[in-house]
Amino acid sequence: MPRHPFLTAIVLGLAVSLGPTRSTSTVMSTPDLAALQKMTARFAPADIGADLSALPASERAALASLVEATRLVDALFLRQLWAGNPAVLMHLSADESPLGRARLAYFLINKSPWSALDDDAPFVPGIPSKPASANYYPADATKTEVEQWISTLDDRSRAEATGFFTVIRRGPDGRLRSVPYSQEYQPDLLMMASALRKAAGLTAQPTLKRFLETRAAAFLSNDYYESDVAWMELDASIEPTIGPYETYEDGWFGYKAAFEAFITIRDDAETRRLSRFSSELQELEDNLPIDPRYRNPRLGGLAPIAVVNVVIASGDGNRGVQTAAFNLPNDERVVAQKGSKRVMLKNMQEAKFSKVLVPIARTTLAASDQDRVSFDAFFTHILMHELMHGLGPQTISVGGRPSTVRHELKETYSTIEEAKADVAGLWALQRLVDRGRLDASLEQTMYVTFLASALRSIRFGITEAHGRGVAIQINKFLDAGAVVFNSDGTCAVRHEAMKQAVTDLTREIMTLEAHGDHPAATELLQRFGVVRPEVQRALDRLADVPVDIAPRFVAAG
Ligand code: ZN
């Protein structure tokens, strides 16, 4: 049953004038077939495979049940995003015209009738503007009404209303109330719990069994704490992440968690490489190119990093621009007790590399540099970037007062810290090469690969920390003559200048962090966190290069 009268009109294929609660909606012209095909082509189809040959029969059987659970997440997530989604999907599925097929294909990429790459513009006729409240709050409620209601609640009820795992609905009396996910999504969650329990009964791996059993229980009890702890303690060849996690779709308050799933296989070779790098970190810290008094003589424990390959992803974890890595859980109680884990999706990174980064390199780099762009260099630098967040100044002293870099650098912190992890990652890889810990060939590939990757990062602007941090590095390298633009507009790395430029910028940023120097950070951002004209001209050549991938999960059967 549609929950809002206008859905009926959509099912009938009518462009409708919408009710008074949808004040911002208008019937706009929507893209035609050619436009839709162009929009869809921004996502290059990519086969996402994973090697399952090492899994024994018990684990393959468990995996099949997990794939089943993952497919259920999509339907649930569609309804979380918007109450109208199931009806629109049904309508589009029934339309066998070329335009109907194109709309369906693009709907499946966006998991909604709004195009995420185009400021959420609707691409199906008769669709309202995307509601910021998603389907977490009543469609006829206003943000102010919900805020006022929350302010009248006692502590316990307020915690429920603002929690991750409830939706806000109206009772029969018209008054707002919190409804737990376990009740709102009960039929879906019962099926998902049953698939997880089946997998738990099949696996021979105790930590996996425990996560699956506790997560199945959480779906029904609405208490996710124990299963989040079990997820942190996972030590198994299959690494599943399934449940309600990210809150970005709650555009009103950021309270409510969207369902997603990533069923993955641990990459043992990369896991070994990570632990090898981890054993080098103190040596790297002891030799950072900064004043020795800013070095940390005893590095603390590292946040765990898992490198995995995706078998299948769904829900919030598979739409629009694809997730390449994530940090979870989000529950502060679990983070305080157990920390959080970074999961890196290697085969997704590989697909993005071949479908997006390689074409960028072919379009923007000098011919002599193009062949040096390598996935191994790309991924090794990503791993080192993550590790370098843990090196360099963190807790600092400012005028004798104990503080932290984050606290002192305030709004500039994220950008400075991302630039630090990038450039210090290059510095660390060079040092490991120089000390014979990494193959010397990396030196020939990593700078060029970084340059192509940097152009990818700033392609869509420098409004967020990663992109702006990359702009700082490109401009510093240009000024140092380590990156040059040729007369034909392509760019190239000058290896003889690069090594020194990387060391110098690592020193500059880490020293700025050690001093907690907010004015210097602000100046660095203003002067160097910009897209210079020659860089923009290189970016302008990328119009026909895909933005991201549309995965096909070929290992999921
Ligand atoms: Zn980072």
XYZ file of C-alpha atoms and ligand atoms in Angstrom:
558
model
C 0.000 0.000 0.000
C 1.393 3.402 -0.941
C 1.835 5.567 2.126
C 1.255 8.800 0.319
C -1.503 9.488 -2.196
C 0.813 10.759 -4.895
C 2.463 7.349 -5.174
C -0.694 5.993 -6.719
C -0.340 8.582 -9.425
C 3.235 7.501 -10.083
C 2.191 3.911 -10.471
C -0.270 5.085 -13.076
C 2.535 6.916 -14.830
C 1.036 10.359 -14.417
C 2.878 13.572 -13.905
C 1.049 14.865 -10.896
C 0.781 18.058 -8.980
C 1.847 17.193 -5.508
C 0.221 17.730 -2.159
C 0.703 20.800 -0.001
C 3.377 19.113 2.166
C 5.695 18.857 -0.835
C 6.098 22.555 -1.345
C 9.459 22.418 -3.149
C 8.412 19.939 -5.774
C 7.697 20.861 -9.338
C 7.166 18.833 -12.447
C 10.516 19.394 -14.121
C 11.595 18.168 -17.483
C 13.512 14.934 -16.999
C 16.392 13.604 -19.115
C 15.556 11.882 -22.399
C 17.056 8.580 -23.522
C 20.301 10.034 -24.874
C 20.842 12.173 -21.776
C 20.135 9.228 -19.464
C 22.560 7.013 -21.338
C 25.228 9.663 -20.966
C 24.514 10.007 -17.247
C 24.670 6.234 -16.797
C 27.931 5.959 -18.767
C 29.649 7.933 -16.008
C 29.613 4.611 -14.131
C 31.785 2.130 -16.022
C 30.515 -1.448 -15.637
C 33.122 -3.460 -13.718
C 33.270 -7.129 -12.765
C 34.026 -7.465 -9.071
C 35.439 -10.923 -8.421
C 37.031 -12.601 -5.423
C 39.066 -15.791 -5.232
C 37.030 -18.303 -3.238
C 39.179 -21.320 -4.114
C 40.895 -21.413 -0.716
C 37.604 -21.614 1.171
C 36.634 -25.060 2.507
C 33.137 -26.393 1.812
C 31.790 -25.270 5.210
C 32.786 -21.658 4.542
C 31.464 -21.652 0.991
C 28.117 -22.853 2.282
C 28.145 -20.139 4.952
C 29.027 -17.595 2.261
C 25.999 -18.610 0.172
C 23.714 -17.842 3.142
C 25.413 -14.503 3.662
C 24.874 -13.600 0.002
C 21.195 -14.424 0.510
C 21.018 -12.112 3.549
C 22.779 -9.365 1.595
C 20.215 -9.433 -1.209
C 17.480 -8.806 1.373
C 19.204 -5.602 2.492
C 18.506 -3.850 -0.826
C 14.722 -3.933 -0.477
C 14.901 -2.684 3.098
C 17.280 0.148 2.188
C 15.070 1.274 -0.725
C 12.239 1.847 1.749
C 14.503 3.638 4.237
C 15.574 6.075 1.553
C 12.074 6.969 0.442
C 8.605 5.509 0.987
C 7.883 5.949 -2.721
C 10.824 3.837 -3.892
C 9.117 0.415 -4.113
C 6.272 1.837 -6.215
C 8.643 3.676 -8.557
C 10.761 0.549 -8.943
C 7.672 -1.495 -9.756
C 6.537 1.059 -12.301
C 9.934 1.287 -13.986
C 10.314 -2.498 -14.065
C 7.070 -2.772 -16.032
C 8.159 -0.221 -18.665
C 9.843 -2.099 -21.496
C 10.452 0.903 -23.738
C 14.108 1.901 -24.268
C 13.529 4.980 -22.120
C 11.936 2.832 -19.399
C 14.909 0.422 -19.449
C 17.349 3.338 -19.213
C 15.448 4.830 -16.287
C 15.431 1.466 -14.502
C 19.178 0.996 -15.043
C 19.921 4.433 -13.630
C 17.454 3.921 -10.761
C 19.328 0.749 -9.789
C 22.625 2.664 -9.717
C 21.177 5.436 -7.543
C 18.759 3.235 -5.568
C 16.313 6.094 -6.027
C 14.878 8.320 -8.778
C 17.382 11.077 -7.847
C 20.763 11.414 -9.516
C 23.409 11.697 -6.794
C 26.017 13.093 -9.228
C 23.628 15.881 -10.300
C 22.673 17.400 -6.952
C 19.942 14.784 -6.553
C 17.945 16.017 -9.543
C 15.020 13.662 -10.293
C 15.328 11.700 -13.555
C 11.863 10.143 -13.578
C 8.784 12.305 -14.338
C 6.484 13.245 -11.471
C 9.061 12.760 -8.738
C 9.318 15.377 -5.967
C 12.576 16.833 -4.680
C 14.533 14.393 -2.575
C 13.220 14.664 1.011
C 16.060 15.478 3.434
C 14.260 13.466 6.110
C 14.379 10.309 3.937
C 11.766 7.862 5.285
C 13.012 8.138 8.854
C 10.414 10.727 9.851
C 6.723 11.085 8.943
C 6.308 12.557 5.441
C 3.930 15.228 6.796
C 6.195 16.265 9.707
C 8.509 19.281 9.701
C 11.981 19.405 11.175
C 10.801 22.008 13.695
C 7.922 19.808 14.829
C 10.290 16.867 15.416
C 12.806 19.095 17.209
C 10.117 20.503 19.493
C 8.794 17.033 20.220
C 12.281 15.748 21.085
C 12.805 18.673 23.475
C 9.749 17.586 25.528
C 11.012 14.031 26.075
C 12.620 12.584 29.191
C 16.224 11.340 28.904
C 15.356 7.782 28.037
C 12.771 8.671 25.398
C 15.084 11.312 23.944
C 17.870 8.742 23.634
C 15.451 6.500 21.711
C 14.205 9.321 19.468
C 17.712 10.456 18.588
C 19.196 6.936 18.418
C 20.612 5.153 15.370
C 18.023 2.381 15.298
C 14.554 3.948 15.518
C 12.300 5.707 13.036
C 9.857 8.433 14.047
C 6.228 7.731 13.170
C 2.799 9.052 14.142
C 0.663 7.006 16.496
C -3.103 6.536 15.941
C -3.554 9.752 17.956
C -1.405 11.659 15.435
C 1.374 12.202 17.976
C 5.011 11.452 17.185
C 6.658 8.356 18.659
C 9.828 6.308 18.254
C 9.485 2.926 16.585
C 12.463 0.536 16.846
C 13.897 -0.864 13.590
C 13.164 -4.356 14.940
C 9.471 -3.477 14.737
C 9.406 -1.162 11.691
C 11.347 -3.602 9.499
C 10.326 -6.820 11.259
C 9.533 -9.027 8.231
C 12.843 -8.160 6.513
C 14.871 -8.512 9.683
C 13.350 -11.906 10.505
C 14.462 -13.201 7.093
C 17.908 -11.620 7.421
C 18.366 -13.045 10.931
C 17.390 -16.460 9.694
C 19.971 -16.321 6.867
C 22.677 -15.191 9.305
C 21.810 -17.992 11.750
C 21.978 -20.503 8.922
C 25.462 -19.201 8.012
C 26.468 -19.323 11.692
C 25.457 -22.977 11.795
C 27.592 -23.755 8.734
C 30.882 -21.953 9.442
C 33.697 -23.629 11.373
C 35.241 -20.260 12.364
C 34.360 -19.307 15.966
C 34.679 -15.492 15.690
C 32.566 -15.489 12.520
C 29.952 -17.716 14.151
C 29.802 -15.376 17.117
C 29.360 -12.223 15.003
C 26.606 -13.837 12.931
C 24.711 -15.134 15.966
C 24.922 -11.850 17.868
C 24.043 -9.798 14.773
C 21.010 -12.007 14.073
C 19.943 -11.461 17.688
C 20.456 -7.699 17.291
C 18.120 -7.576 14.278
C 15.356 -8.875 16.558
C 16.262 -7.179 19.877
C 17.366 -3.827 18.356
C 20.456 -3.884 20.625
C 23.553 -3.865 18.384
C 26.266 -3.383 21.013
C 27.362 -6.982 21.536
C 27.431 -7.700 17.791
C 29.482 -4.542 17.097
C 32.023 -5.816 19.648
C 31.970 -9.241 17.954
C 32.589 -7.510 14.602
C 35.693 -5.818 16.027
C 36.922 -9.251 17.187
C 36.391 -10.984 13.820
C 39.387 -13.098 12.798
C 38.142 -15.214 9.913
C 38.570 -15.789 6.184
C 35.067 -14.369 5.624
C 34.603 -10.821 6.896
C 30.950 -9.735 6.761
C 29.644 -6.264 7.596
C 25.855 -6.222 7.645
C 23.448 -3.983 9.490
C 22.394 -0.373 9.991
C 25.514 1.849 9.957
C 25.898 5.218 8.229
C 23.660 8.179 9.007
C 24.281 10.436 5.978
C 20.776 9.880 4.586
C 19.208 11.488 7.653
C 19.537 14.979 6.222
C 17.659 16.507 9.166
C 19.701 15.315 12.136
C 22.177 12.601 11.081
C 20.682 10.300 13.733
C 19.307 7.358 11.760
C 21.365 4.517 10.342
C 20.890 3.090 6.842
C 21.154 -0.644 6.207
C 24.081 -1.881 4.173
C 26.079 -5.059 3.671
C 29.564 -5.908 2.487
C 30.288 -9.631 2.342
C 34.029 -9.924 1.872
C 36.951 -12.351 1.863
C 40.118 -11.470 3.757
C 43.126 -10.827 1.494
C 45.852 -12.797 3.262
C 48.757 -11.554 1.127
C 47.860 -7.905 1.776
C 47.270 -8.633 5.448
C 50.826 -9.995 5.671
C 52.181 -6.951 3.845
C 50.365 -4.684 6.304
C 51.865 -6.411 9.303
C 55.293 -6.131 7.677
C 54.755 -2.385 7.274
C 53.512 -2.128 10.848
C 56.801 -3.536 12.116
C 58.645 -0.719 10.282
C 56.617 2.134 11.739
C 58.757 2.939 14.785
C 61.864 3.071 12.604
C 60.035 5.445 10.250
C 58.873 7.627 13.157
C 62.442 7.750 14.541
C 63.656 9.115 11.208
C 60.861 11.507 10.252
C 62.334 14.612 8.571
C 61.435 16.843 11.545
C 63.166 18.147 14.654
C 63.881 14.997 16.749
C 62.017 16.419 19.743
C 58.769 16.201 17.770
C 59.169 12.464 17.152
C 57.331 9.951 19.280
C 59.792 7.515 20.925
C 57.018 4.984 21.594
C 54.181 4.703 19.091
C 50.915 3.516 20.563
C 48.886 0.576 19.312
C 47.509 0.957 15.827
C 43.870 0.875 14.898
C 43.268 -2.429 13.109
C 43.139 -2.425 9.307
C 41.556 -5.251 7.315
C 42.248 -5.664 3.607
C 39.443 -7.625 1.964
C 37.878 -8.402 -1.407
C 34.163 -7.862 -1.862
C 31.985 -10.790 -2.889
C 28.801 -8.729 -2.807
C 27.664 -5.393 -1.406
C 24.133 -4.048 -1.050
C 21.901 -1.332 0.329
C 23.634 1.890 1.320
C 26.914 0.083 0.577
C 26.192 -0.265 -3.143
C 24.915 2.823 -4.911
C 26.237 5.845 -6.724
C 29.951 6.346 -6.165
C 31.112 3.072 -4.645
C 32.686 2.721 -1.219
C 36.393 1.817 -1.376
C 37.077 1.752 2.375
C 35.187 2.363 5.590
C 35.733 2.892 9.322
C 33.252 1.254 11.669
C 31.482 0.961 14.019
C 29.958 4.384 14.612
C 28.590 3.604 18.086
C 30.746 5.696 20.467
C 30.353 3.148 23.285
C 31.967 0.447 21.169
C 34.655 2.821 19.861
C 35.544 3.840 23.443
C 35.873 0.221 24.532
C 37.202 -1.557 21.443
C 38.306 1.187 19.054
C 37.268 1.052 15.421
C 38.411 -0.903 12.410
C 39.298 0.320 8.920
C 38.232 -2.051 6.172
C 39.816 -1.568 2.753
C 38.018 -3.079 -0.237
C 40.918 -4.060 -2.461
C 39.035 -5.376 -5.498
C 36.826 -2.258 -5.532
C 39.979 -0.116 -5.493
C 41.366 -2.244 -8.316
C 38.246 -1.731 -10.446
C 38.293 2.028 -9.839
C 41.973 2.000 -10.737
C 41.509 0.285 -14.085
C 38.224 1.987 -15.087
C 38.950 5.531 -13.909
C 42.565 6.089 -12.924
C 44.178 4.486 -15.981
C 42.043 6.558 -18.418
C 42.913 9.683 -16.398
C 46.608 8.834 -16.707
C 46.248 8.248 -20.465
C 44.566 11.624 -20.878
C 46.670 13.835 -18.621
C 50.152 12.354 -18.216
C 53.105 12.613 -20.565
C 53.473 9.499 -22.742
C 56.691 8.494 -20.965
C 54.898 8.429 -17.601
C 51.724 6.585 -18.606
C 53.197 3.075 -18.504
C 54.495 3.613 -15.014
C 51.053 3.936 -13.477
C 50.541 0.724 -11.511
C 47.875 -0.714 -9.242
C 50.476 -2.103 -6.872
C 51.939 1.387 -6.358
C 48.434 2.849 -6.009
C 47.324 0.359 -3.366
C 50.629 0.319 -1.483
C 50.400 4.090 -1.134
C 46.813 3.869 0.110
C 47.922 1.417 2.807
C 50.835 3.661 3.770
C 48.529 6.710 3.824
C 46.366 4.962 6.438
C 49.364 3.972 8.548
C 50.889 7.472 8.393
C 47.842 8.957 10.109
C 49.308 7.308 13.224
C 52.793 8.847 12.809
C 54.033 12.387 13.409
C 52.808 14.872 16.029
C 49.443 14.112 17.662
C 49.495 15.303 21.274
C 51.540 18.491 21.377
C 52.571 21.291 23.707
C 51.601 24.854 22.787
C 53.295 27.500 24.962
C 53.736 24.862 27.696
C 50.050 23.915 27.546
C 49.210 20.298 26.583
C 46.970 20.093 23.526
C 46.375 18.119 20.351
C 47.002 18.905 16.686
C 43.296 18.453 15.990
C 42.324 20.939 18.681
C 44.813 23.614 17.621
C 44.301 23.401 13.851
C 40.509 23.471 14.164
C 38.739 23.710 10.773
C 42.029 23.322 8.866
C 42.871 20.049 10.602
C 41.244 17.508 8.251
C 42.824 18.997 5.136
C 46.286 19.343 6.720
C 46.110 15.830 8.176
C 45.038 14.262 4.847
C 47.859 16.068 3.024
C 50.253 14.841 5.712
C 49.189 11.207 5.338
C 49.599 11.415 1.538
C 52.970 13.095 1.381
C 54.446 11.319 4.401
C 53.189 8.084 2.796
C 55.362 8.860 -0.236
C 58.262 9.747 2.047
C 57.895 6.449 3.955
C 57.697 4.322 0.796
C 60.836 6.021 -0.550
C 62.657 5.304 2.708
C 61.583 1.635 2.652
C 62.858 1.415 -0.939
C 66.147 3.089 0.042
C 66.584 0.635 2.901
C 65.878 -2.351 0.643
C 62.612 -3.174 2.433
C 60.552 -2.615 -0.724
C 61.350 -3.401 -4.325
C 63.289 -0.623 -6.046
C 60.850 -0.646 -8.978
C 58.293 1.068 -6.729
C 60.327 4.255 -7.001
C 59.629 4.314 -10.752
C 55.881 3.873 -10.344
C 54.714 5.469 -7.109
C 55.179 9.178 -7.900
C 53.586 8.947 -11.337
C 50.731 6.877 -9.943
C 50.282 9.409 -7.153
C 50.090 12.233 -9.703
C 47.312 10.487 -11.662
C 45.513 9.672 -8.419
C 45.859 13.311 -7.302
C 44.172 14.522 -10.489
C 41.356 12.057 -9.828
C 40.953 13.412 -6.278
C 40.567 17.057 -7.300
C 38.575 16.381 -10.443
C 35.308 17.279 -8.741
C 36.538 20.158 -6.653
C 38.433 20.819 -3.498
C 35.575 21.342 -1.079
C 36.424 18.302 1.034
C 39.602 17.524 2.933
C 41.103 14.844 0.658
C 40.729 16.918 -2.500
C 42.044 20.125 -0.982
C 44.958 18.309 0.663
C 45.881 16.924 -2.757
C 45.737 20.405 -4.321
C 48.275 21.618 -1.737
C 50.653 18.813 -2.725
C 50.337 19.301 -6.487
C 51.041 23.030 -6.172
C 54.012 22.483 -3.863
C 55.420 19.915 -6.307
C 54.868 22.316 -9.220
C 56.742 25.088 -7.393
C 59.581 22.690 -6.570
C 59.840 21.610 -10.225
C 58.989 18.027 -9.206
C 55.861 18.089 -11.375
C 55.921 19.987 -14.658
C 53.399 20.767 -17.361
C 54.543 20.165 -20.927
C 53.630 22.456 -23.788
C 50.963 19.971 -24.931
C 49.183 20.340 -21.555
C 50.176 16.920 -20.188
C 52.069 16.710 -16.936
C 55.072 14.704 -15.836
C 57.078 13.836 -12.743
C 60.703 15.004 -12.462
C 62.137 12.233 -10.311
C 65.352 14.099 -9.506
C 63.378 16.866 -7.783
C 60.559 14.747 -6.377
C 62.398 13.050 -3.539
C 63.482 16.375 -2.010
C 60.079 17.987 -2.589
C 58.362 15.127 -0.729
C 60.795 15.371 2.191
C 60.426 19.154 2.360
C 56.634 19.101 2.355
C 56.545 16.302 4.947
C 58.775 18.458 7.170
C 56.710 21.605 6.588
C 53.364 19.989 7.389
C 54.551 17.943 10.363
C 56.355 20.938 11.882
C 53.228 23.040 11.443
C 51.315 20.272 13.248
C 53.931 20.065 16.027
C 53.539 23.813 16.623
C 49.733 23.678 16.395
C 50.201 26.673 14.104
C 46.701 27.617 12.994
C 47.726 30.831 11.125
C 50.348 28.903 9.117
C 47.799 26.170 8.331
C 45.298 28.777 7.166
C 47.894 30.395 4.934
C 48.942 27.043 3.462
C 45.311 26.288 2.603
C 44.690 29.725 1.100
C 47.841 29.841 -0.998
C 48.149 26.215 -2.063
C 44.732 24.598 -1.543
C 43.573 25.914 -4.908
C 43.201 24.584 -8.444
C 45.663 26.516 -10.603
C 44.776 27.264 -14.246
C 47.214 24.706 -15.711
C 45.798 22.027 -13.429
C 42.252 23.009 -14.374
C 43.171 22.704 -18.076
C 44.364 19.141 -17.399
C 41.112 18.382 -15.568
C 39.082 19.815 -18.445
C 40.415 17.026 -20.653
C 38.675 14.419 -18.474
C 35.061 15.085 -19.498
C 34.636 11.659 -21.121
C 36.451 9.629 -18.460
C 34.045 7.694 -16.196
C 33.469 9.039 -12.703
C 33.204 5.668 -11.015
C 32.213 2.051 -11.519
C 28.947 0.130 -11.608
C 29.928 -3.169 -10.002
C 28.759 -6.613 -11.128
C 29.389 -9.045 -8.310
C 30.524 -12.033 -10.332
C 31.718 -14.049 -7.301
C 28.296 -13.949 -5.644
C 26.848 -16.662 -7.910
Zn 43.306 9.721 5.315
